[in-house]
Amino acid sequence: MTALPAANSGKKLGLVIDLDTCVGCHACAVNCKQWNSGGHMAPLTDTAPYGADAAGVWFNRIHSFEAGEGAAGRTVHFPRSCLHCETPACVTVCPTGASYKRAEDGIVLVNEATCIGCKLCSWACPYGAREFDDDSGTMKKCTLCIDRIYNTNLAEVDRVPACVSTCPANARHFGDLGDPNSAVSRLVRERGGYDLMPELDYKPVNKYLPPRSRPALPPAKPLAPAAIDTASALLRWVDRALSR
Amino acid sequence: MHPAASVIIFTTLTGAGYGLLVWLGLFAAFGLLPAEFGFGLLALALALGLVSAGLLASTAHLGHPERAWRALSQWRTSWLSREGVMALAAYVPAGLFAIGWVFLGRNDGIWAMFGLVASVASAATVYCTGMIYASLKPVQRWCNAWVVPGYLLLALMTGALLLNILLHLFALQGGSAIGVAILAVAAGWAAKRGYWRFIDTTSAASTPASATGLGRIGAVRLLDAPHTEENYLLKEMGFQLARKHAAKLRRIAELAGFAMPFALSLGVLWANSLGAGGAGLALAVLAALSAALGVAVERWLFFGEAKHTVMLYYGAGRA
């Protein structure tokens, strides 16, 4: 059913991504690809992976932006993935009911068995979270590692999305954004976490933490003229004497 | 946006077919068309044939065409589903209308009512097609008030031009059909010009700043793309070719889609006034062929010129 669940648990599982600490290493994207190639929405098909036009399905894409000019400018690495929106048009436009939002935790998923591959959901997503798999003929997207987070075969510490578990900079946080007292909700409050493209009103669950502001650098002191380096003691004395 | 050939064929063919059905239903309801067997057979076969061919073509862009029937289930939320349901529902009154006209020689009374219902259902189907695009917020060039009228008027226009060919073929008067065609071409032309002016003078509310939230730091520009090769998003949402040639394609669309059909239809009117049926038929055929070419180019451009917000993440300055 592509109608959004009328009654939900209030639980909003999602990610909080810290743009201050992300180093742009792409490890999240790679571990995501690795896990999900065998996960709920597997395979994440690659076409011609070693050919001239390698292409494939990825749930995470890491962009790098520059913002601002000069000393105030920043380079910001920007991981982009499904935001598991509260009002996801990718779900409501689906003609078959293959695209759905779970009432129990808000995760947006695709039922690969009923997807007709019309691609309309990918048009309806402003964030480019959905990628079509030419090989399976169906749409693929981030599952928030639904096969990890509830997986009792894994140690509890590993029951987080693959992207979160692998981030070496601890820039990705997973939790319930519907619970105001959760660690992720506190993080959003403390750091001023924000929505992407709020003007479109998709109400993304995932939040981004802005880069922290840095104190302005003190103005550089002009360098003292360097002493002329010479092997001769006499000439060194002449240089010193004349430099006075 | 990438213009899938099957979607362009689908919308142009069904547009013409539903447009023709709208006019057949309306003209019959107002008693403007005799229940002539040959005319009824050819007109309704053409209309339903175009619609059916278009609907079949639309399944060609699906990853799983064999599951297309599932698309009828989500009419509560999905305009694509509503379009599918309406398209199938329209066959019922259209079929009854055709039975009355072709087999019973009647297009009045209850049979005219079926025609009228088919007419409304046809227009509703085209409305749903337009709404599929007009409801997509990430594409500002689709999500605006010009899109649905554009689809409806171009359907009525191509349908009216087809009706004129059929009327000339059977030497029928059909009331003011040629006047209707001229008006429909003018209205379609105005709607398309309005649409082009709109997309030329407005842009999406979303920007690289709002897409990344980094506008608080300063102007945002892409430093490094996430991947070196193309992906689905770049192929589907980053289609460049039509935009590169947009000005030329617009001139082609305007000339073939509107200016020529308008002039040729005036020629039909003139030929009719002289009683030159053969010349009228030739001009009507040329008008419809020209319009078909123009509308196909217009539809290609409709996709090609559409910009998606996801490209803001890939270096686009605006969407």
Coordinates of C-alpha atoms in Angstrom, one line a residue:
Chain A
M1 CA 0.0 0.0 0.0
T2 CA 1.5 3.3 -1.0
A3 CA -0.7 5.4 1.2
L4 CA 1.5 6.5 4.1
P5 CA 0.7 4.6 7.3
A6 CA -2.2 6.4 9.1
A7 CA -1.1 5.3 12.5
N8 CA 2.5 4.9 13.2
S9 CA 4.5 4.0 16.3
G10 CA 6.1 7.4 16.6
K11 CA 9.4 5.7 16.0
K12 CA 11.5 7.4 13.3
L13 CA 14.7 5.5 12.7
G14 CA 17.3 7.4 10.8
L15 CA 20.8 8.8 10.5
V16 CA 22.4 11.9 11.7
I17 CA 25.4 12.9 9.6
D18 CA 28.1 15.2 10.9
L19 CA 29.5 17.3 8.2
D20 CA 32.0 18.7 10.6
T21 CA 33.8 15.4 11.1
C22 CA 33.2 13.6 7.8
V23 CA 36.6 13.3 6.1
G24 CA 35.2 12.2 2.7
C25 CA 36.9 8.7 2.7
H26 CA 33.9 6.9 1.1
A27 CA 34.3 4.0 3.5
C28 CA 30.5 4.2 4.4
A29 CA 29.7 3.9 0.7
V30 CA 32.0 1.0 0.2
N31 CA 30.8 -0.9 3.3
C32 CA 27.2 -0.2 2.3
K33 CA 27.9 -1.7 -1.1
Q34 CA 29.6 -4.7 0.5
W35 CA 26.8 -5.4 3.0
N36 CA 23.9 -4.7 0.7
S37 CA 25.3 -6.8 -2.2
G38 CA 24.2 -9.7 -0.1
G39 CA 21.5 -8.0 1.9
H40 CA 17.7 -7.3 1.8
M41 CA 17.8 -5.6 -1.6
A42 CA 20.6 -7.7 -3.1
P43 CA 22.2 -7.7 -5.6
L44 CA 23.5 -4.1 -6.1
T45 CA 24.3 -4.9 -9.7
D46 CA 27.4 -3.5 -11.4
T47 CA 27.3 -3.4 -15.2
A48 CA 30.7 -3.6 -16.9
P49 CA 32.6 -3.2 -13.5
Y50 CA 36.0 -3.5 -15.2
G51 CA 34.9 -2.0 -18.6
A52 CA 35.1 1.5 -20.0
D53 CA 31.6 2.5 -18.8
A54 CA 31.4 1.0 -15.3
A55 CA 28.1 1.7 -13.6
G56 CA 26.3 0.3 -10.7
V57 CA 23.8 0.7 -7.9
W58 CA 25.0 2.4 -4.8
F59 CA 22.9 3.5 -1.8
N60 CA 25.5 6.0 -0.6
R61 CA 27.2 8.7 -2.7
I62 CA 29.8 11.0 -1.2
H63 CA 30.0 14.5 -2.7
S64 CA 32.5 17.2 -1.8
F65 CA 31.5 20.8 -1.8
E66 CA 33.2 24.1 -1.3
A67 CA 31.2 26.8 0.5
G68 CA 32.2 30.4 1.1
E69 CA 35.2 32.3 -0.1
G70 CA 38.8 32.8 1.1
A71 CA 39.7 32.2 4.7
A72 CA 36.0 31.8 5.6
G73 CA 35.5 29.1 2.9
R74 CA 35.2 25.5 3.8
T75 CA 35.6 22.2 2.1
V76 CA 32.7 20.0 3.2
H77 CA 32.4 16.3 2.4
F78 CA 28.8 15.4 2.0
P79 CA 27.4 11.8 2.2
R80 CA 24.1 11.5 0.4
S81 CA 21.7 8.6 1.0
C82 CA 18.0 8.0 1.6
L83 CA 16.6 10.3 4.2
H84 CA 13.6 8.0 5.1
C85 CA 11.3 11.1 4.8
E86 CA 8.1 11.4 6.9
T87 CA 6.1 12.4 3.8
P88 CA 8.0 10.6 1.0
A89 CA 6.5 11.2 -2.4
C90 CA 8.5 8.3 -3.7
V91 CA 6.0 6.1 -1.7
T92 CA 2.8 7.8 -2.6
V93 CA 3.5 8.0 -6.4
C94 CA 4.2 4.3 -6.6
P95 CA 1.4 2.8 -8.8
T96 CA 1.8 -0.8 -7.5
G97 CA 2.3 -0.5 -3.7
A98 CA 5.8 -1.8 -4.1
S99 CA 7.2 1.3 -2.4
Y100 CA 6.1 1.6 1.2
K101 CA 6.9 3.2 4.5
R102 CA 6.9 1.0 7.5
A103 CA 4.4 2.0 10.3
E104 CA 6.6 0.5 13.0
D105 CA 9.8 2.4 12.4
G106 CA 9.4 4.7 9.4
I107 CA 11.9 2.9 7.2
V108 CA 11.1 3.3 3.5
L109 CA 11.5 0.1 1.5
V110 CA 10.8 -1.3 -2.0
N111 CA 9.2 -4.7 -2.4
E112 CA 11.3 -6.1 -5.3
A113 CA 8.6 -8.7 -6.0
T114 CA 6.0 -6.2 -7.0
C115 CA 8.1 -3.3 -8.4
I116 CA 7.3 -2.8 -12.1
G117 CA 10.4 -0.7 -12.7
C118 CA 8.5 2.4 -13.9
K119 CA 11.1 4.7 -12.2
L120 CA 8.5 7.3 -11.1
C121 CA 9.6 7.0 -7.5
S122 CA 13.1 8.0 -8.5
W123 CA 11.7 11.1 -10.2
A124 CA 9.7 11.9 -7.1
C125 CA 12.7 11.8 -4.8
P126 CA 14.4 15.2 -4.7
Y127 CA 17.5 13.7 -3.1
G128 CA 18.4 11.1 -5.7
A129 CA 18.2 8.3 -3.1
R130 CA 16.8 5.7 -5.5
E131 CA 18.9 4.0 -8.2
F132 CA 17.4 1.8 -10.8
D133 CA 18.9 -1.7 -11.3
D134 CA 18.9 -2.4 -15.1
D135 CA 19.7 -6.0 -14.5
S136 CA 16.9 -6.8 -12.1
G137 CA 14.5 -4.3 -13.7
T138 CA 13.5 -2.9 -10.3
M139 CA 14.3 0.1 -8.2
K140 CA 16.8 -0.1 -5.4
K141 CA 17.3 2.0 -2.3
C142 CA 18.8 2.2 1.2
T143 CA 17.1 -0.1 3.6
L144 CA 18.7 1.5 6.7
C145 CA 20.3 -2.0 6.9
I146 CA 17.0 -3.5 8.1
D147 CA 18.8 -6.8 8.0
R148 CA 21.5 -5.6 10.5
I149 CA 19.6 -3.4 12.9
Y150 CA 17.1 -6.1 14.0
N151 CA 19.5 -9.0 13.4
T152 CA 19.9 -10.9 16.7
N153 CA 22.6 -13.0 15.1
L154 CA 24.9 -10.0 15.3
A155 CA 26.5 -8.7 18.5
E156 CA 24.4 -5.8 19.8
V157 CA 27.2 -3.3 18.9
D158 CA 26.9 -4.3 15.3
R159 CA 23.2 -3.8 15.0
V160 CA 23.6 -0.5 13.2
P161 CA 23.7 0.3 9.5
A162 CA 26.8 -0.7 7.7
C163 CA 27.7 2.9 6.9
V164 CA 27.5 3.8 10.6
S165 CA 29.6 0.8 11.8
T166 CA 32.4 1.5 9.4
C167 CA 32.8 5.3 9.6
P168 CA 36.3 6.0 10.9
A169 CA 35.5 9.6 11.8
N170 CA 32.3 8.7 13.8
A171 CA 30.5 11.1 11.5
R172 CA 27.4 8.9 11.1
H173 CA 25.0 8.3 14.0
F174 CA 22.0 5.9 14.0
G175 CA 19.0 6.1 16.2
D176 CA 15.4 7.0 16.8
L177 CA 14.7 10.6 15.8
G178 CA 11.1 10.2 17.0
D179 CA 12.4 9.9 20.6
P180 CA 13.4 13.4 21.9
N181 CA 15.7 11.8 24.5
S182 CA 17.6 9.6 22.1
A183 CA 21.3 10.3 21.6
V184 CA 20.7 11.3 18.0
S185 CA 17.9 13.7 18.9
R186 CA 20.1 15.3 21.5
L187 CA 22.9 15.6 19.0
V188 CA 20.5 17.3 16.5
R189 CA 19.4 19.8 19.3
E190 CA 22.9 20.6 20.5
R191 CA 24.5 20.9 17.1
G192 CA 21.6 22.6 15.2
G193 CA 20.9 19.6 12.9
Y194 CA 18.9 20.5 9.8
D195 CA 16.8 19.1 6.9
L196 CA 17.9 19.1 3.3
M197 CA 15.6 21.1 0.9
P198 CA 13.1 21.9 3.7
E199 CA 11.2 24.0 1.1
L200 CA 9.9 20.8 -0.6
D201 CA 8.3 19.6 2.7
Y202 CA 9.3 16.0 2.4
K203 CA 10.2 16.1 6.2
P204 CA 13.4 14.1 6.0
V205 CA 14.0 12.0 9.1
N206 CA 17.8 12.0 8.6
K207 CA 19.5 15.2 9.8
Y208 CA 22.8 16.8 8.9
L209 CA 25.0 18.6 11.5
P210 CA 26.6 21.7 10.1
P211 CA 30.4 22.2 10.1
R212 CA 31.3 23.9 13.4
S213 CA 32.3 27.5 13.0
R214 CA 36.0 28.0 13.5
P215 CA 37.7 31.0 15.2
A216 CA 39.1 33.4 12.6
L217 CA 42.8 33.0 12.1
P218 CA 44.9 35.9 13.5
P219 CA 46.4 38.0 10.7
A220 CA 49.7 36.7 9.5
K221 CA 52.8 38.6 10.9
P222 CA 55.1 39.9 8.2
L223 CA 58.2 37.8 8.1
A224 CA 61.5 39.3 9.3
P225 CA 64.0 39.6 6.5
A226 CA 66.1 36.5 6.6
A227 CA 69.9 36.8 7.2
I228 CA 71.9 36.0 4.2
D229 CA 73.4 32.6 4.6
T230 CA 77.1 32.5 3.7
A231 CA 80.0 30.4 4.7
S232 CA 82.3 33.4 5.2
A233 CA 82.4 34.8 8.8
L234 CA 83.5 38.2 7.4
L235 CA 80.6 38.5 5.0
R236 CA 78.1 37.4 7.7
W237 CA 79.5 40.2 9.9
V238 CA 79.1 42.7 7.0
D239 CA 75.5 41.6 6.5
R240 CA 74.7 41.9 10.2
A241 CA 76.4 45.3 10.4
L242 CA 74.7 46.7 7.4
S243 CA 71.3 45.3 8.4
R244 CA 71.3 47.4 11.6
Chain B
M1 CA 15.1 14.4 -17.5
H2 CA 15.8 11.6 -19.9
P3 CA 13.1 11.4 -22.6
A4 CA 12.2 7.7 -22.9
A5 CA 11.0 7.0 -26.5
S6 CA 8.2 4.8 -25.2
V7 CA 6.8 7.5 -23.0
I8 CA 6.9 10.1 -25.8
I9 CA 5.1 7.6 -28.1
F10 CA 2.7 6.8 -25.4
T11 CA 1.7 10.4 -24.6
T12 CA 1.5 11.6 -28.2
L13 CA -0.5 8.5 -29.4
T14 CA -2.9 8.4 -26.5
G15 CA -3.2 12.2 -26.6
A16 CA -4.4 12.1 -30.2
G17 CA -6.6 9.0 -29.6
Y18 CA -8.3 10.5 -26.5
G19 CA -8.6 13.8 -28.1
L20 CA -10.4 12.2 -31.0
L21 CA -12.7 10.3 -28.6
V22 CA -13.5 13.6 -26.8
W23 CA -14.6 15.2 -30.0
L24 CA -16.5 12.2 -31.4
G25 CA -18.5 11.9 -28.1
L26 CA -19.2 15.6 -28.0
F27 CA -20.2 16.0 -31.7
A28 CA -22.4 12.9 -31.4
A29 CA -24.0 14.2 -28.2
F30 CA -24.9 17.5 -29.9
G31 CA -26.2 15.7 -33.0
L32 CA -23.5 17.1 -35.3
L33 CA -22.4 13.8 -36.8
P34 CA -24.6 11.3 -38.7
A35 CA -24.4 7.7 -37.5
E36 CA -22.6 6.8 -40.7
F37 CA -21.2 3.2 -40.6
G38 CA -17.9 3.7 -42.4
F39 CA -17.1 6.9 -40.6
G40 CA -18.0 5.5 -37.2
L41 CA -16.0 2.3 -37.8
L42 CA -12.9 4.1 -39.0
A43 CA -13.1 7.0 -36.5
L44 CA -13.6 4.8 -33.4
A45 CA -11.1 2.2 -34.6
L46 CA -8.5 4.9 -35.1
A47 CA -9.2 6.5 -31.7
L48 CA -9.2 3.2 -29.8
G49 CA -6.3 1.9 -31.9
L50 CA -4.1 5.0 -31.1
V51 CA -5.0 4.7 -27.4
S52 CA -4.3 1.0 -27.2
A53 CA -1.0 1.3 -29.2
G54 CA 0.0 4.1 -26.8
L55 CA -0.9 2.2 -23.7
L56 CA 1.1 -0.9 -25.0
A57 CA 4.1 1.3 -25.8
S58 CA 4.0 2.8 -22.3
T59 CA 4.7 -0.7 -20.9
A60 CA 7.9 -0.9 -22.9
H61 CA 9.8 1.4 -20.5
L62 CA 9.0 -0.7 -17.5
G63 CA 11.6 -3.0 -16.0
H64 CA 8.8 -5.6 -15.5
P65 CA 6.1 -5.1 -18.1
E66 CA 4.5 -8.4 -17.1
R67 CA 3.7 -6.9 -13.7
A68 CA 2.0 -3.8 -15.3
W69 CA -1.5 -5.0 -14.0
R70 CA -0.3 -4.2 -10.5
A71 CA -0.2 -0.5 -11.4
L72 CA -4.0 -0.5 -11.2
S73 CA -4.0 -0.9 -7.4
Q74 CA -2.8 2.4 -5.9
W75 CA -5.3 4.9 -7.3
R76 CA -5.8 6.4 -3.9
T77 CA -2.4 8.1 -3.9
S78 CA -0.7 7.6 -7.3
W79 CA -1.6 9.6 -10.4
L80 CA 0.1 7.0 -12.5
S81 CA -2.2 4.4 -11.1
R82 CA -5.2 6.7 -11.6
E83 CA -4.1 7.1 -15.2
G84 CA -4.1 3.3 -15.7
V85 CA -7.5 2.9 -14.0
M86 CA -9.0 5.7 -16.0
A87 CA -7.5 4.4 -19.3
L88 CA -9.1 1.0 -18.7
A89 CA -12.4 2.5 -17.4
A90 CA -12.7 4.7 -20.5
Y91 CA -12.8 1.5 -22.7
V92 CA -16.3 0.7 -21.3
P93 CA -18.3 3.8 -22.4
A94 CA -16.1 4.0 -25.6
G95 CA -16.8 0.4 -26.4
L96 CA -20.6 0.9 -25.9
F97 CA -20.5 4.1 -27.9
A98 CA -18.7 2.1 -30.7
I99 CA -21.2 -0.8 -30.6
G100 CA -24.1 1.7 -30.9
W101 CA -22.6 3.6 -33.8
V102 CA -21.0 0.7 -35.8
F103 CA -23.3 -2.2 -35.1
L104 CA -26.7 -0.5 -34.4
G105 CA -26.3 2.6 -36.5
R106 CA -27.2 4.8 -33.6
N107 CA -25.3 7.7 -32.0
D108 CA -28.2 9.4 -30.3
G109 CA -30.2 8.9 -27.1
I110 CA -28.5 6.5 -24.7
W111 CA -25.7 5.8 -27.3
A112 CA -24.9 9.5 -27.3
M113 CA -24.8 9.4 -23.5
F114 CA -22.2 6.7 -23.7
G115 CA -20.3 8.9 -26.1
L116 CA -20.5 11.8 -23.7
V117 CA -19.2 9.6 -20.8
A118 CA -16.4 8.3 -23.1
S119 CA -15.6 11.9 -23.9
V120 CA -15.3 12.8 -20.2
A121 CA -13.4 9.6 -19.3
S122 CA -10.9 10.4 -22.1
A123 CA -10.3 13.9 -20.9
A124 CA -9.9 12.6 -17.4
T125 CA -7.3 10.1 -18.5
V126 CA -5.3 12.8 -20.2
Y127 CA -5.7 14.9 -17.1
C128 CA -4.2 12.1 -15.0
T129 CA -1.2 11.9 -17.5
G130 CA -0.6 15.6 -17.0
M131 CA -0.9 15.3 -13.2
I132 CA 1.8 12.6 -13.1
Y133 CA 4.2 15.3 -14.1
A134 CA 2.5 18.2 -12.4
S135 CA 2.7 16.5 -9.0
L136 CA 6.4 16.0 -9.0
K137 CA 7.9 18.6 -6.7
P138 CA 11.6 17.9 -7.5
V139 CA 11.0 19.1 -11.1
Q140 CA 9.8 22.7 -11.0
R141 CA 9.4 22.8 -14.8
W142 CA 6.8 20.1 -14.5
C143 CA 5.3 21.0 -11.2
N144 CA 3.4 24.1 -12.4
A145 CA -0.1 25.1 -13.6
W146 CA 0.9 25.1 -17.3
V147 CA 1.5 21.4 -17.6
V148 CA -2.0 19.9 -17.3
P149 CA -3.6 22.5 -19.6
G150 CA -0.8 21.8 -22.1
Y151 CA -1.4 18.0 -22.1
L152 CA -5.2 18.5 -22.4
L153 CA -5.1 21.2 -25.2
L154 CA -2.5 19.2 -27.2
A155 CA -4.7 16.1 -27.0
L156 CA -7.8 18.1 -28.1
M157 CA -5.7 19.7 -30.9
T158 CA -4.3 16.5 -32.3
G159 CA -7.7 14.8 -31.9
A160 CA -9.5 17.7 -33.8
L161 CA -7.0 17.5 -36.7
L162 CA -7.7 13.8 -37.0
L163 CA -11.4 14.4 -36.9
N164 CA -11.0 16.8 -39.8
I165 CA -9.2 14.2 -42.0
L166 CA -12.0 11.6 -41.3
L167 CA -14.8 14.1 -42.1
H168 CA -13.1 15.0 -45.4
L169 CA -12.6 11.3 -46.2
F170 CA -16.3 10.6 -45.9
A171 CA -17.3 14.0 -47.3
L172 CA -19.2 14.8 -44.1
Q173 CA -19.8 18.3 -42.8
G174 CA -19.4 17.7 -39.1
G175 CA -20.7 21.1 -38.2
S176 CA -17.9 23.4 -37.2
A177 CA -15.2 20.8 -36.8
I178 CA -12.6 22.8 -38.7
G179 CA -13.3 25.8 -36.6
V180 CA -12.9 23.7 -33.5
A181 CA -9.5 22.5 -34.9
I182 CA -8.3 26.0 -35.6
L183 CA -9.3 27.1 -32.1
A184 CA -7.7 24.1 -30.5
V185 CA -4.4 24.7 -32.4
A186 CA -4.5 28.4 -31.3
A187 CA -5.2 27.4 -27.7
G188 CA -2.5 24.7 -27.6
W189 CA 0.0 27.2 -29.1
A190 CA -0.9 29.8 -26.5
A191 CA -0.5 27.2 -23.7
K192 CA 2.8 26.1 -24.9
R193 CA 4.2 29.6 -25.3
G194 CA 2.9 30.4 -21.8
Y195 CA 4.7 27.3 -20.5
W196 CA 8.0 28.2 -22.2
R197 CA 7.7 31.8 -20.9
F198 CA 7.1 30.4 -17.4
I199 CA 10.1 28.1 -17.4
D200 CA 12.3 30.8 -18.9
T201 CA 11.5 33.3 -16.3
T202 CA 11.3 31.2 -13.1
S203 CA 13.5 28.7 -11.4
A204 CA 13.1 26.2 -8.6
A205 CA 13.1 27.3 -4.9
S206 CA 15.7 24.7 -4.3
T207 CA 19.3 25.7 -4.8
P208 CA 22.7 24.1 -4.0
A209 CA 22.6 26.0 -0.8
S210 CA 19.3 24.5 0.3
A211 CA 20.2 21.0 -1.1
T212 CA 23.3 20.9 1.1
G213 CA 22.3 23.3 3.9
L214 CA 25.8 24.9 3.4
G215 CA 24.4 28.2 2.3
R216 CA 25.0 29.5 5.8
I217 CA 28.8 29.4 5.1
G218 CA 28.6 31.0 1.7
A219 CA 28.1 30.2 -2.0
V220 CA 28.1 26.5 -2.5
R221 CA 29.9 24.8 -5.4
L222 CA 30.7 21.2 -6.2
L223 CA 34.4 20.4 -5.6
D224 CA 34.4 16.6 -6.3
A225 CA 31.7 14.4 -7.8
P226 CA 31.1 11.2 -5.9
H227 CA 32.0 9.0 -8.8
T228 CA 34.0 9.2 -12.0
E229 CA 31.6 7.3 -14.3
E230 CA 27.9 7.9 -15.0
N231 CA 25.3 6.4 -12.8
Y232 CA 21.5 6.0 -13.1
L233 CA 20.9 9.4 -11.7
L234 CA 23.1 11.2 -14.2
K235 CA 21.6 9.3 -17.1
E236 CA 18.0 9.7 -16.0
M237 CA 18.0 13.2 -14.4
G238 CA 21.0 14.7 -16.1
F239 CA 20.0 14.5 -19.7
Q240 CA 21.7 17.3 -21.6
L241 CA 21.1 16.9 -25.3
A242 CA 17.7 18.4 -25.7
R243 CA 18.7 21.4 -23.4
K244 CA 21.7 22.1 -25.6
H245 CA 19.4 22.4 -28.7
A246 CA 16.4 23.8 -26.8
A247 CA 16.1 27.0 -28.9
K248 CA 16.2 25.2 -32.2
L249 CA 13.9 22.4 -31.0
R250 CA 11.4 25.0 -29.8
R251 CA 11.3 26.6 -33.2
I252 CA 10.8 23.2 -34.8
A253 CA 8.0 22.4 -32.3
E254 CA 6.4 25.7 -32.8
L255 CA 6.5 25.6 -36.6
A256 CA 5.5 22.0 -37.1
G257 CA 3.3 21.7 -34.1
F258 CA 1.3 24.9 -34.2
A259 CA 2.1 27.4 -37.0
M260 CA 1.8 24.8 -39.9
P261 CA -1.3 23.1 -38.6
F262 CA -2.9 26.5 -38.0
A263 CA -2.1 27.8 -41.5
L264 CA -3.0 24.4 -43.1
S265 CA -6.3 24.3 -41.2
L266 CA -7.1 27.8 -42.4
G267 CA -6.4 26.4 -45.9
V268 CA -8.9 23.6 -45.2
L269 CA -11.5 26.2 -44.3
W270 CA -10.8 28.0 -47.5
A271 CA -10.9 24.8 -49.6
N272 CA -14.2 23.9 -47.9
S273 CA -15.6 27.3 -48.8
L274 CA -14.7 26.6 -52.4
G275 CA -16.2 23.2 -52.2
A276 CA -12.7 21.7 -53.1
G277 CA -13.0 18.5 -51.0
G278 CA -9.9 16.8 -52.3
A279 CA -7.7 19.9 -51.5
G280 CA -9.4 20.1 -48.1
L281 CA -8.5 16.4 -47.4
A282 CA -4.9 16.9 -48.5
L283 CA -4.5 20.0 -46.4
A284 CA -6.1 18.3 -43.4
V285 CA -3.7 15.3 -43.7
L286 CA -0.7 17.6 -43.9
A287 CA -1.9 19.6 -40.9
A288 CA -2.3 16.4 -38.8
L289 CA 1.1 15.0 -39.9
S290 CA 2.8 18.3 -39.2
A291 CA 1.2 18.5 -35.8
A292 CA 2.2 14.9 -34.9
L293 CA 5.8 15.7 -35.7
G294 CA 5.6 19.0 -33.7
V295 CA 4.0 17.4 -30.7
A296 CA 6.5 14.6 -30.6
V297 CA 9.4 17.2 -30.6
E298 CA 7.5 19.2 -28.0
R299 CA 7.2 16.2 -25.8
W300 CA 10.9 15.3 -26.2
L301 CA 11.7 18.9 -25.2
F302 CA 9.2 18.7 -22.3
F303 CA 11.5 16.0 -20.8
G304 CA 14.8 17.3 -22.1
E305 CA 14.3 20.8 -20.6
A306 CA 13.0 19.5 -17.3
K307 CA 15.6 19.8 -14.5
H308 CA 15.6 17.7 -11.4
T309 CA 16.8 18.9 -8.0
V310 CA 19.2 15.9 -7.7
M311 CA 21.4 17.6 -10.2
L312 CA 22.0 20.3 -7.6
Y313 CA 24.3 17.7 -5.9
Y314 CA 26.2 17.2 -9.1
G315 CA 27.2 20.8 -9.8
A316 CA 24.0 22.3 -11.3
G317 CA 23.6 25.9 -10.2
R318 CA 19.8 25.8 -10.3
A319 CA 17.0 23.3 -10.8

